[in-house]
Short mmCIF file of C-alpha atoms in Angstrom, two decimals:
data_model
loop_
_atom_site.label_atom_id
_atom_site.label_comp_id
_atom_site.label_asym_id
_atom_site.label_seq_id
_atom_site.Cartn_x
_atom_site.Cartn_y
_atom_site.Cartn_z
CA MET A 9 107.50 97.69 127.06
CA THR A 10 109.06 96.99 123.73
CA ALA A 11 109.70 93.40 124.76
CA LEU A 12 105.95 92.87 125.16
CA ALA A 13 105.14 93.70 121.61
CA GLY A 14 106.61 90.73 119.77
CA PRO A 15 109.49 90.77 117.29
CA ALA A 16 107.40 91.20 114.14
CA ALA A 17 105.56 94.34 115.23
CA ASP A 18 107.59 95.99 117.98
CA ALA A 19 107.14 99.52 116.73
CA PHE A 20 103.37 99.24 116.23
CA TRP A 21 102.56 97.51 119.49
CA SER A 22 104.99 99.61 121.54
CA ALA A 23 103.43 102.84 120.26
CA SER A 24 99.91 101.45 120.83
CA LEU A 25 100.79 100.25 124.31
CA ARG A 26 102.28 103.59 125.33
CA ARG A 27 99.18 105.46 124.22
CA TRP A 28 96.78 103.01 125.81
CA ASN A 29 98.70 102.90 129.11
CA ALA A 30 97.83 106.50 129.88
CA VAL A 31 94.16 105.85 129.11
CA CYS A 32 94.14 102.64 131.15
CA TRP A 33 95.43 104.21 134.31
CA VAL A 34 92.82 106.96 134.16
CA LEU A 35 90.05 104.42 133.57
CA PHE A 36 91.40 102.09 136.25
CA ALA A 37 91.25 104.96 138.73
CA ALA A 38 87.66 105.72 137.72
CA MET A 39 86.69 102.04 138.10
CA ALA A 40 88.34 101.86 141.51
CA VAL A 41 86.23 104.79 142.65
CA GLY A 42 83.13 103.09 141.23
CA LEU A 43 83.88 99.84 143.06
CA VAL A 44 84.41 101.63 146.36
CA THR A 45 81.09 103.44 146.05
CA MET A 46 79.02 100.57 144.58
CA ASP A 47 75.93 99.35 146.33
CA GLY A 48 75.75 95.94 147.89
CA PRO A 49 77.18 93.95 150.77
CA ALA A 50 80.58 94.99 152.10
CA GLY A 51 81.92 91.50 151.46
CA SER A 52 81.07 91.71 147.77
CA ARG A 53 82.73 95.12 147.54
CA THR A 54 85.84 93.75 149.22
CA TRP A 55 86.03 90.79 146.85
CA ALA A 56 85.47 93.06 143.86
CA LEU A 57 88.26 95.39 144.98
CA ALA A 58 90.55 92.40 145.55
CA LEU A 59 89.91 91.00 142.08
CA PHE A 60 90.36 94.42 140.51
CA GLY A 61 93.55 94.92 142.52
CA CYS A 62 94.97 91.65 141.16
CA VAL A 63 94.40 92.90 137.63
CA VAL A 64 95.98 96.30 138.31
CA LEU A 65 98.93 94.77 140.19
CA SER A 66 99.61 92.21 137.43
CA TYR A 67 99.38 94.92 134.78
CA ALA A 68 101.75 97.21 136.69
CA LEU A 69 104.31 94.43 137.25
CA LEU A 70 104.16 93.43 133.59
CA LEU A 71 104.82 96.99 132.46
CA ARG A 72 107.44 97.84 135.04
CA PHE A 73 109.32 94.51 134.87
CA PRO A 74 108.63 92.99 131.44
CA GLY A 75 111.27 90.29 131.94
CA ASN A 76 110.07 89.05 135.32
CA PRO A 77 109.63 85.25 135.55
CA VAL A 78 106.22 85.29 137.31
CA VAL A 79 103.83 87.71 135.62
CA ARG A 80 104.18 87.03 131.92
CA PRO A 81 101.79 88.36 129.22
CA ARG A 82 99.70 85.17 129.21
CA VAL A 83 99.65 85.05 132.99
CA TYR A 84 98.26 88.60 133.03
CA LEU A 85 95.58 87.63 130.50
CA ALA A 86 94.61 84.61 132.62
CA VAL A 87 94.30 86.83 135.72
CA LEU A 88 92.19 89.25 133.68
CA VAL A 89 89.85 86.44 132.53
CA GLY A 90 89.37 85.23 136.10
CA ALA A 91 88.80 88.72 137.45
CA LEU A 92 86.18 89.47 134.79
CA GLY A 93 84.27 86.31 135.66
CA GLY A 94 84.44 87.11 139.38
CA LEU A 95 83.38 90.75 138.97
CA ALA A 96 80.48 89.69 136.73
CA SER A 97 79.21 87.30 139.42
CA LEU A 98 79.55 90.03 142.07
CA GLY A 99 77.87 92.71 139.97
CA GLY A 100 80.93 94.98 139.95
CA SER A 101 82.22 97.17 137.09
CA TYR A 102 82.97 94.13 134.93
CA ALA A 103 81.57 95.70 131.75
CA ALA A 104 83.80 98.75 132.06
CA LEU A 105 86.84 96.57 132.81
CA PHE A 106 86.01 94.33 129.85
CA MET A 107 85.90 97.27 127.42
CA VAL A 108 88.96 99.01 128.88
CA THR A 109 91.13 95.89 128.67
CA LEU A 110 89.83 94.70 125.29
CA PRO A 111 92.99 95.90 123.42
CA HIS A 112 95.20 93.98 125.87
CA TYR A 113 94.18 90.63 124.38
CA TRP A 114 95.69 91.70 121.04
CA MET A 115 98.68 93.52 122.52
CA PHE A 116 99.78 90.68 124.80
CA GLY A 117 98.43 87.69 122.87
CA ARG A 118 100.95 88.33 120.06
CA THR A 119 99.17 86.01 117.61
CA PRO A 120 95.53 86.02 116.48
CA ARG A 121 95.02 82.47 117.76
CA VAL A 122 96.21 83.23 121.30
CA SER A 123 94.36 86.55 121.35
CA MET A 124 91.10 84.95 120.22
CA THR A 125 91.52 82.15 122.77
CA PHE A 126 91.85 84.51 125.73
CA LEU A 127 89.14 86.82 124.41
CA GLY A 128 86.77 83.87 124.05
CA ALA A 129 87.64 82.71 127.56
CA ALA A 130 86.95 86.22 128.90
CA THR A 131 83.60 86.29 127.11
CA VAL A 132 82.59 82.91 128.51
CA ALA A 133 83.77 83.86 132.02
CA THR A 134 81.86 87.14 131.92
CA LEU A 135 78.64 85.56 130.70
CA ALA A 136 78.98 82.70 133.19
CA GLY A 137 79.51 85.13 136.05
CA SER A 138 76.52 87.20 134.98
CA TRP A 139 74.37 84.06 134.64
CA THR A 140 75.15 82.99 138.22
CA ARG A 141 73.89 86.38 139.35
CA GLN A 142 70.96 86.97 136.95
CA GLY A 143 69.94 83.50 135.84
CA TRP A 144 68.03 83.00 132.60
CA SER A 145 66.30 86.34 132.91
CA LEU A 146 65.28 88.81 130.22
CA GLU A 147 67.92 91.19 131.54
CA PHE A 148 70.60 88.54 131.10
CA LEU A 149 69.49 87.50 127.64
CA GLY A 150 68.47 90.92 126.30
CA GLU A 151 71.16 93.15 127.76
CA THR A 152 74.13 91.25 129.09
CA VAL A 153 74.49 88.63 126.35
CA VAL A 154 73.72 90.97 123.45
CA SER A 155 75.89 93.86 124.66
CA THR A 156 78.78 91.53 125.51
CA LEU A 157 78.68 89.81 122.13
CA ILE A 158 78.52 93.16 120.31
CA VAL A 159 81.57 94.45 122.21
CA VAL A 160 83.45 91.21 121.56
CA ALA A 161 82.57 91.25 117.84
CA VAL A 162 83.80 94.82 117.48
CA GLY A 163 86.95 93.95 119.38
CA VAL A 164 87.60 90.92 117.17
CA LEU A 165 87.17 92.92 113.98
CA ILE A 166 89.45 95.72 115.18
CA GLY A 167 92.05 93.25 116.42
CA LEU A 168 92.12 91.22 113.22
CA TRP A 169 92.38 94.40 111.18
CA ALA A 170 95.28 95.62 113.32
CA HIS A 171 97.08 92.29 112.94
CA ALA A 172 96.56 92.38 109.18
CA VAL A 173 97.98 95.89 109.03
CA VAL A 174 100.99 94.88 111.11
CA GLU A 175 101.58 91.76 109.01
CA GLN A 176 101.48 93.79 105.80
CA SER A 177 103.81 96.38 107.30
CA SER A 178 106.21 93.64 108.38
CA GLU A 179 106.14 92.13 104.88
CA ARG A 180 106.81 95.53 103.33
CA ALA A 181 109.65 96.13 105.76
CA ALA A 182 111.14 92.74 104.89
CA LEU A 183 110.79 93.48 101.18
CA ILE A 184 112.45 96.86 101.64
CA VAL A 185 115.34 95.25 103.52
CA GLU A 186 115.67 92.60 100.81
CA LEU A 187 115.53 95.25 98.10
CA ARG A 188 118.26 97.28 99.78
CA ARG A 189 120.38 94.16 100.19
CA THR A 190 119.86 93.30 96.52
CA GLN A 191 120.74 96.85 95.48
CA GLU A 192 123.93 96.70 97.56
CA GLU A 193 124.85 93.34 96.02
CA LEU A 194 124.18 94.69 92.52
CA SER A 195 126.26 97.76 93.26
CA GLU A 196 129.14 95.61 94.50
CA ALA A 197 128.78 93.34 91.45
CA ARG A 198 128.85 96.37 89.13
CA GLN A 199 131.95 97.67 90.89
CA ARG A 200 133.66 94.28 90.59
CA GLN A 201 132.63 94.00 86.95
CA GLY A 202 133.83 97.54 86.28
CA ALA A 203 137.18 96.78 87.87
CA ALA A 204 137.46 93.55 85.87
CA ASP A 205 136.57 95.38 82.65
CA GLU A 206 139.13 98.06 83.38
CA ARG A 207 141.82 95.44 84.05
CA GLU A 208 140.94 93.69 80.79
CA ARG A 209 141.06 97.00 78.91
CA MET A 210 144.46 97.84 80.38
CA ALA A 211 145.71 94.34 79.54
CA ARG A 212 144.59 94.77 75.92
CA ASP A 213 146.19 98.19 75.69
CA ILE A 214 149.47 96.94 77.15
CA HIS A 215 149.44 93.93 74.83
CA ASP A 216 148.67 96.02 71.76
CA THR A 217 151.17 98.79 72.50
CA LEU A 218 153.93 98.28 75.03
CA ALA A 219 154.28 94.52 74.58
CA GLN A 220 154.40 94.83 70.79
CA GLY A 221 156.87 97.68 70.99
CA LEU A 222 159.13 95.82 73.39
CA ALA A 223 159.02 92.74 71.15
CA SER A 224 160.02 94.92 68.21
CA ILE A 225 162.90 96.40 70.21
CA VAL A 226 164.13 92.92 71.10
CA VAL A 227 164.06 91.81 67.44
CA LEU A 228 165.82 94.98 66.28
CA ALA A 229 168.46 94.70 69.01
CA GLU A 230 169.24 91.11 68.06
CA ALA A 231 169.50 92.05 64.38
CA ALA A 232 171.72 95.05 65.14
CA ARG A 233 174.05 92.99 67.26
CA ALA A 234 174.33 90.32 64.56
CA GLN A 235 175.16 92.89 61.86
CA LEU A 236 177.30 95.18 63.99
CA ALA A 237 180.59 93.96 62.48
CA GLY A 238 179.51 93.15 58.92
CA ASP A 239 177.06 95.98 58.18
CA PRO A 240 177.55 98.91 60.57
CA ASP A 241 175.25 101.19 58.53
CA ARG A 242 172.39 98.74 58.82
CA SER A 243 173.10 98.32 62.52
CA ALA A 244 173.02 102.09 62.99
CA GLN A 245 169.66 102.26 61.21
CA GLN A 246 168.30 99.53 63.46
CA LEU A 247 169.58 101.34 66.54
CA ARG A 248 167.72 104.45 65.38
CA SER A 249 164.62 102.32 64.98
CA ILE A 250 165.12 101.01 68.50
CA GLU A 251 165.38 104.56 69.82
CA SER A 252 162.31 105.68 67.90
CA THR A 253 160.30 102.66 69.02
CA ALA A 254 161.32 103.20 72.62
CA ARG A 255 160.23 106.84 72.44
CA GLU A 256 156.89 105.82 70.98
CA ASN A 257 156.45 103.22 73.71
CA LEU A 258 157.23 105.84 76.32
CA ALA A 259 154.56 108.09 74.83
CA GLU A 260 152.14 105.15 74.78
CA ALA A 261 152.89 104.43 78.44
CA ARG A 262 152.18 108.04 79.37
CA GLU A 263 148.99 107.86 77.32
CA LEU A 264 147.84 104.74 79.21
CA VAL A 265 148.64 106.26 82.59
CA GLY A 266 146.76 109.44 81.76
CA SER A 267 143.79 107.80 80.04
CA ALA A 268 142.04 107.07 83.33
CA GLN A 269 141.99 110.79 84.14
CA ARG A 270 140.56 111.95 80.85
CA ASP A 271 137.22 111.66 79.17
CA ALA A 272 137.08 108.44 77.16
CA GLY A 273 135.51 110.30 74.27
CA GLY A 274 138.41 112.67 73.77
CA PRO A 275 138.96 115.09 70.95
CA ALA A 276 138.44 113.94 67.40
CA GLY A 277 141.55 113.20 65.41
CA THR A 278 142.73 111.80 62.08
CA VAL A 279 143.61 108.13 61.88
CA ALA A 280 145.45 108.17 58.56
CA GLY A 281 148.45 110.16 59.75
CA THR A 282 149.09 107.86 62.68
CA LEU A 283 148.66 104.77 60.52
CA ARG A 284 151.24 106.08 58.03
CA ARG A 285 153.83 106.35 60.78
CA ILE A 286 153.02 102.85 62.06
CA LEU A 287 153.21 101.35 58.56
CA GLY A 288 156.42 103.18 57.72
CA ARG A 289 158.08 101.91 60.88
CA PHE A 290 156.84 98.36 60.18
CA ALA A 291 158.22 98.42 56.62
CA GLU A 292 161.54 99.81 57.82
CA ASP A 293 161.92 97.23 60.60
CA THR A 294 160.79 94.14 58.67
CA GLY A 295 161.58 94.88 55.05
CA VAL A 296 158.03 93.85 54.09
CA ALA A 297 156.47 95.81 51.22
CA VAL A 298 153.52 97.83 52.49
CA THR A 299 150.79 99.31 50.30
CA ALA A 300 148.33 101.63 51.98
CA GLU A 301 145.13 103.34 50.87
CA LEU A 302 144.16 105.59 53.75
CA ALA A 303 141.13 107.86 53.57
CA GLU A 304 141.33 111.01 55.64
CA VAL A 305 138.44 110.11 57.93
CA ARG A 306 137.71 111.68 61.28
CA CYS A 307 136.14 109.83 64.19
CA ASP A 308 135.96 109.99 67.94
CA GLN A 309 138.85 109.04 70.18
CA GLN A 310 137.56 105.59 71.11
CA THR A 311 137.09 104.59 67.48
CA ARG A 312 140.48 106.04 66.57
CA ILE A 313 142.24 104.04 69.31
CA ALA A 314 140.40 100.85 68.32
CA LEU A 315 141.49 101.22 64.68
CA LEU A 316 145.10 101.85 65.68
CA ARG A 317 145.15 98.88 68.06
CA CYS A 318 143.67 96.58 65.39
CA THR A 319 146.35 97.71 62.93
CA GLN A 320 149.14 97.20 65.44
CA GLU A 321 147.91 93.73 66.40
CA SER A 322 147.45 92.69 62.75
CA LEU A 323 150.97 93.84 61.88
CA ALA A 324 152.35 92.08 64.95
CA ASN A 325 150.76 88.84 63.79
CA VAL A 326 152.26 89.35 60.33
CA ARG A 327 155.66 89.95 61.88
CA LYS A 328 155.53 86.90 64.15
CA HIS A 329 153.61 84.29 62.16
CA ALA A 330 152.82 85.11 58.54
CA ARG A 331 156.28 85.25 56.89
CA ALA A 332 154.66 87.60 54.37
CA ALA A 333 156.39 89.54 51.58
CA ALA A 334 153.67 92.17 51.16
CA VAL A 335 151.01 93.79 53.31
CA GLY A 336 148.07 95.92 52.23
CA VAL A 337 146.13 98.31 54.45
CA VAL A 338 142.90 100.07 53.44
CA LEU A 339 141.09 102.63 55.61
CA ALA A 340 137.75 103.80 54.21
CA GLY A 341 134.86 105.89 55.42
CA ARG A 342 131.34 104.64 54.78
CA PRO A 343 128.00 106.29 55.63
CA GLY A 344 127.83 105.93 59.41
CA ALA A 345 130.79 103.56 59.59
CA VAL A 346 134.53 103.25 59.13
CA GLU A 347 136.31 100.16 57.79
CA LEU A 348 139.88 98.99 58.22
CA GLU A 349 141.23 96.12 56.12
CA VAL A 350 144.66 94.54 56.60
CA THR A 351 145.77 91.82 54.16
CA ASP A 352 149.00 89.86 53.73
CA ASP A 353 150.33 87.19 51.38
CA GLY A 354 151.77 85.05 54.14
CA THR A 355 151.27 81.47 55.22
CA GLY A 356 147.72 82.07 56.42
CA LEU A 357 145.92 80.39 59.29
CA ASP A 358 142.74 78.59 60.26
CA PRO A 359 140.47 81.27 61.79
CA GLU A 360 138.42 78.69 63.69
CA ALA A 361 141.50 77.12 65.27
CA ALA A 362 143.39 80.37 65.84
CA ALA A 363 143.43 81.34 69.50
CA GLY A 364 145.28 84.04 71.29
CA PHE A 365 144.92 87.18 73.33
CA GLY A 366 145.42 89.43 70.31
CA LEU A 367 142.49 88.34 68.13
CA ASP A 368 140.23 87.89 71.14
CA GLY A 369 141.19 91.33 72.41
CA MET A 370 140.43 92.91 69.02
CA ARG A 371 137.01 91.28 68.88
CA LYS A 372 136.11 92.43 72.40
CA ARG A 373 137.39 95.94 71.79
CA LEU A 374 135.29 96.30 68.62
CA ALA A 375 132.24 94.66 70.23
CA GLU A 376 132.32 97.21 73.05
CA LEU A 377 131.94 99.95 70.44
CA GLY A 378 129.26 98.11 68.48
CA GLY A 379 131.63 96.92 65.74
CA ARG A 380 132.76 93.55 64.46
CA LEU A 381 135.94 91.81 63.38
CA THR A 382 136.09 89.37 60.46
CA VAL A 383 139.15 87.20 59.83
CA THR A 384 139.34 85.43 56.46
CA SER A 385 142.22 83.06 55.83
CA SER A 386 143.30 79.57 54.99
CA PRO A 387 146.72 77.90 55.24
CA GLY A 388 148.95 79.06 52.38
CA ASP A 389 146.57 81.76 51.06
CA GLY A 390 147.39 84.73 53.27
CA THR A 391 145.08 86.49 55.74
CA ARG A 392 142.47 89.26 55.53
CA VAL A 393 141.43 91.11 58.68
CA LEU A 394 138.41 93.42 58.37
CA ALA A 395 137.35 95.72 61.20
CA VAL A 396 134.05 97.61 60.88
CA LEU A 397 133.02 100.23 63.40
CA PRO A 398 129.89 102.36 63.49
CA ALA A 399 131.03 105.96 63.58
CA PRO A 400 129.94 109.31 62.19
CA VAL A 401 132.84 109.97 59.82
CA ARG A 402 133.73 112.78 57.48
CA ALA A 403 135.86 112.08 54.45
CA GLY A 404 138.49 114.69 53.81
CA ASP A 405 137.77 115.17 50.13
CA ASP A 406 136.75 111.62 49.29
CA ASP A 407 140.41 111.17 48.35
CA THR A 408 142.60 108.31 49.41
CA GLU A 409 146.32 108.35 49.50
CA SER A 410 148.18 105.36 48.13
CA GLU A 411 151.71 104.81 49.29
CA GLY A 412 154.21 102.05 48.98
CA ALA A 413 156.78 101.56 51.66
CA ARG A 414 159.60 99.19 51.91
#
């Protein structure tokens, strides 16, 4: 029976057809009894029963074998139209059959146009059959025509309403399916974007920590090997720096591995102490004079890591490109913000032309936290890197510690 209902409204028409089937069979049985007991010539009763039997047989075949090649939905409706016209001309229970089968035009017609066509044909056939029997009498005009047209009008209104309801339900169902598909696509896109963001974050962290540390180890190892014979004390110092840098890189690697399992907003910590160690190691490894003014500010873990990574990347650029003799670092707490400034007296650069993973990574890291990075420089005039991050900070005692390292 589901196949009879049409693809756009299977559930509605199948449920309607199941409920109406039970009613139909009861009414068909009552009409059969009425035809057997109706007054009139035996020949008319026989023809009426034959026509009614064709309707019942076609209906039964259509329900029992919906895929049969002979009795299709439109074939059944055509048989019904012919039977109604014949019963009307014989004076049988055509009115009862017309009302009982009225929903079938909408169930089996599938579209309003087809349903209206067969319903109109049934109306014409019924009135024509009644006219052949009654002629242009008052009974025909006052009862048959009026009652038939009223029943047809009610049937048309109910059928059109049902089709409108089904069409709206189908549209809603399609919209719901489209919405679910869109939600699934958005979820997949968010997952892909999240994975891409995590890969980019890991790449920045590796570049700012492990890669810089390994580059420092390579430079120190080359220097130690070159001075091994002429200056063993200096070589020993550089070997200690290599060991210390390797230990720090190992700690950084463990930190990166464990960061995915911890809350990104970890415990608050001081930035100044860590920066002093980084600057001391940089001065020891490069021989560059370092001046630092570091306020004892406290901020969340994300801000702390961003400040450390910006410092490490700035110092790495000084080491690789600037050929500077002095570096200055200032860490200051402002109301609702923290600022980090790194300056050098090196060869400078063109900020507009400068391209590289380091500067781009710093900008993206700060932007993710609502901060900004400003690079001021020109060839031959040194470089100033200013990182500003919004953060609720607390100055230790509004004191800054100045230190020179070489």
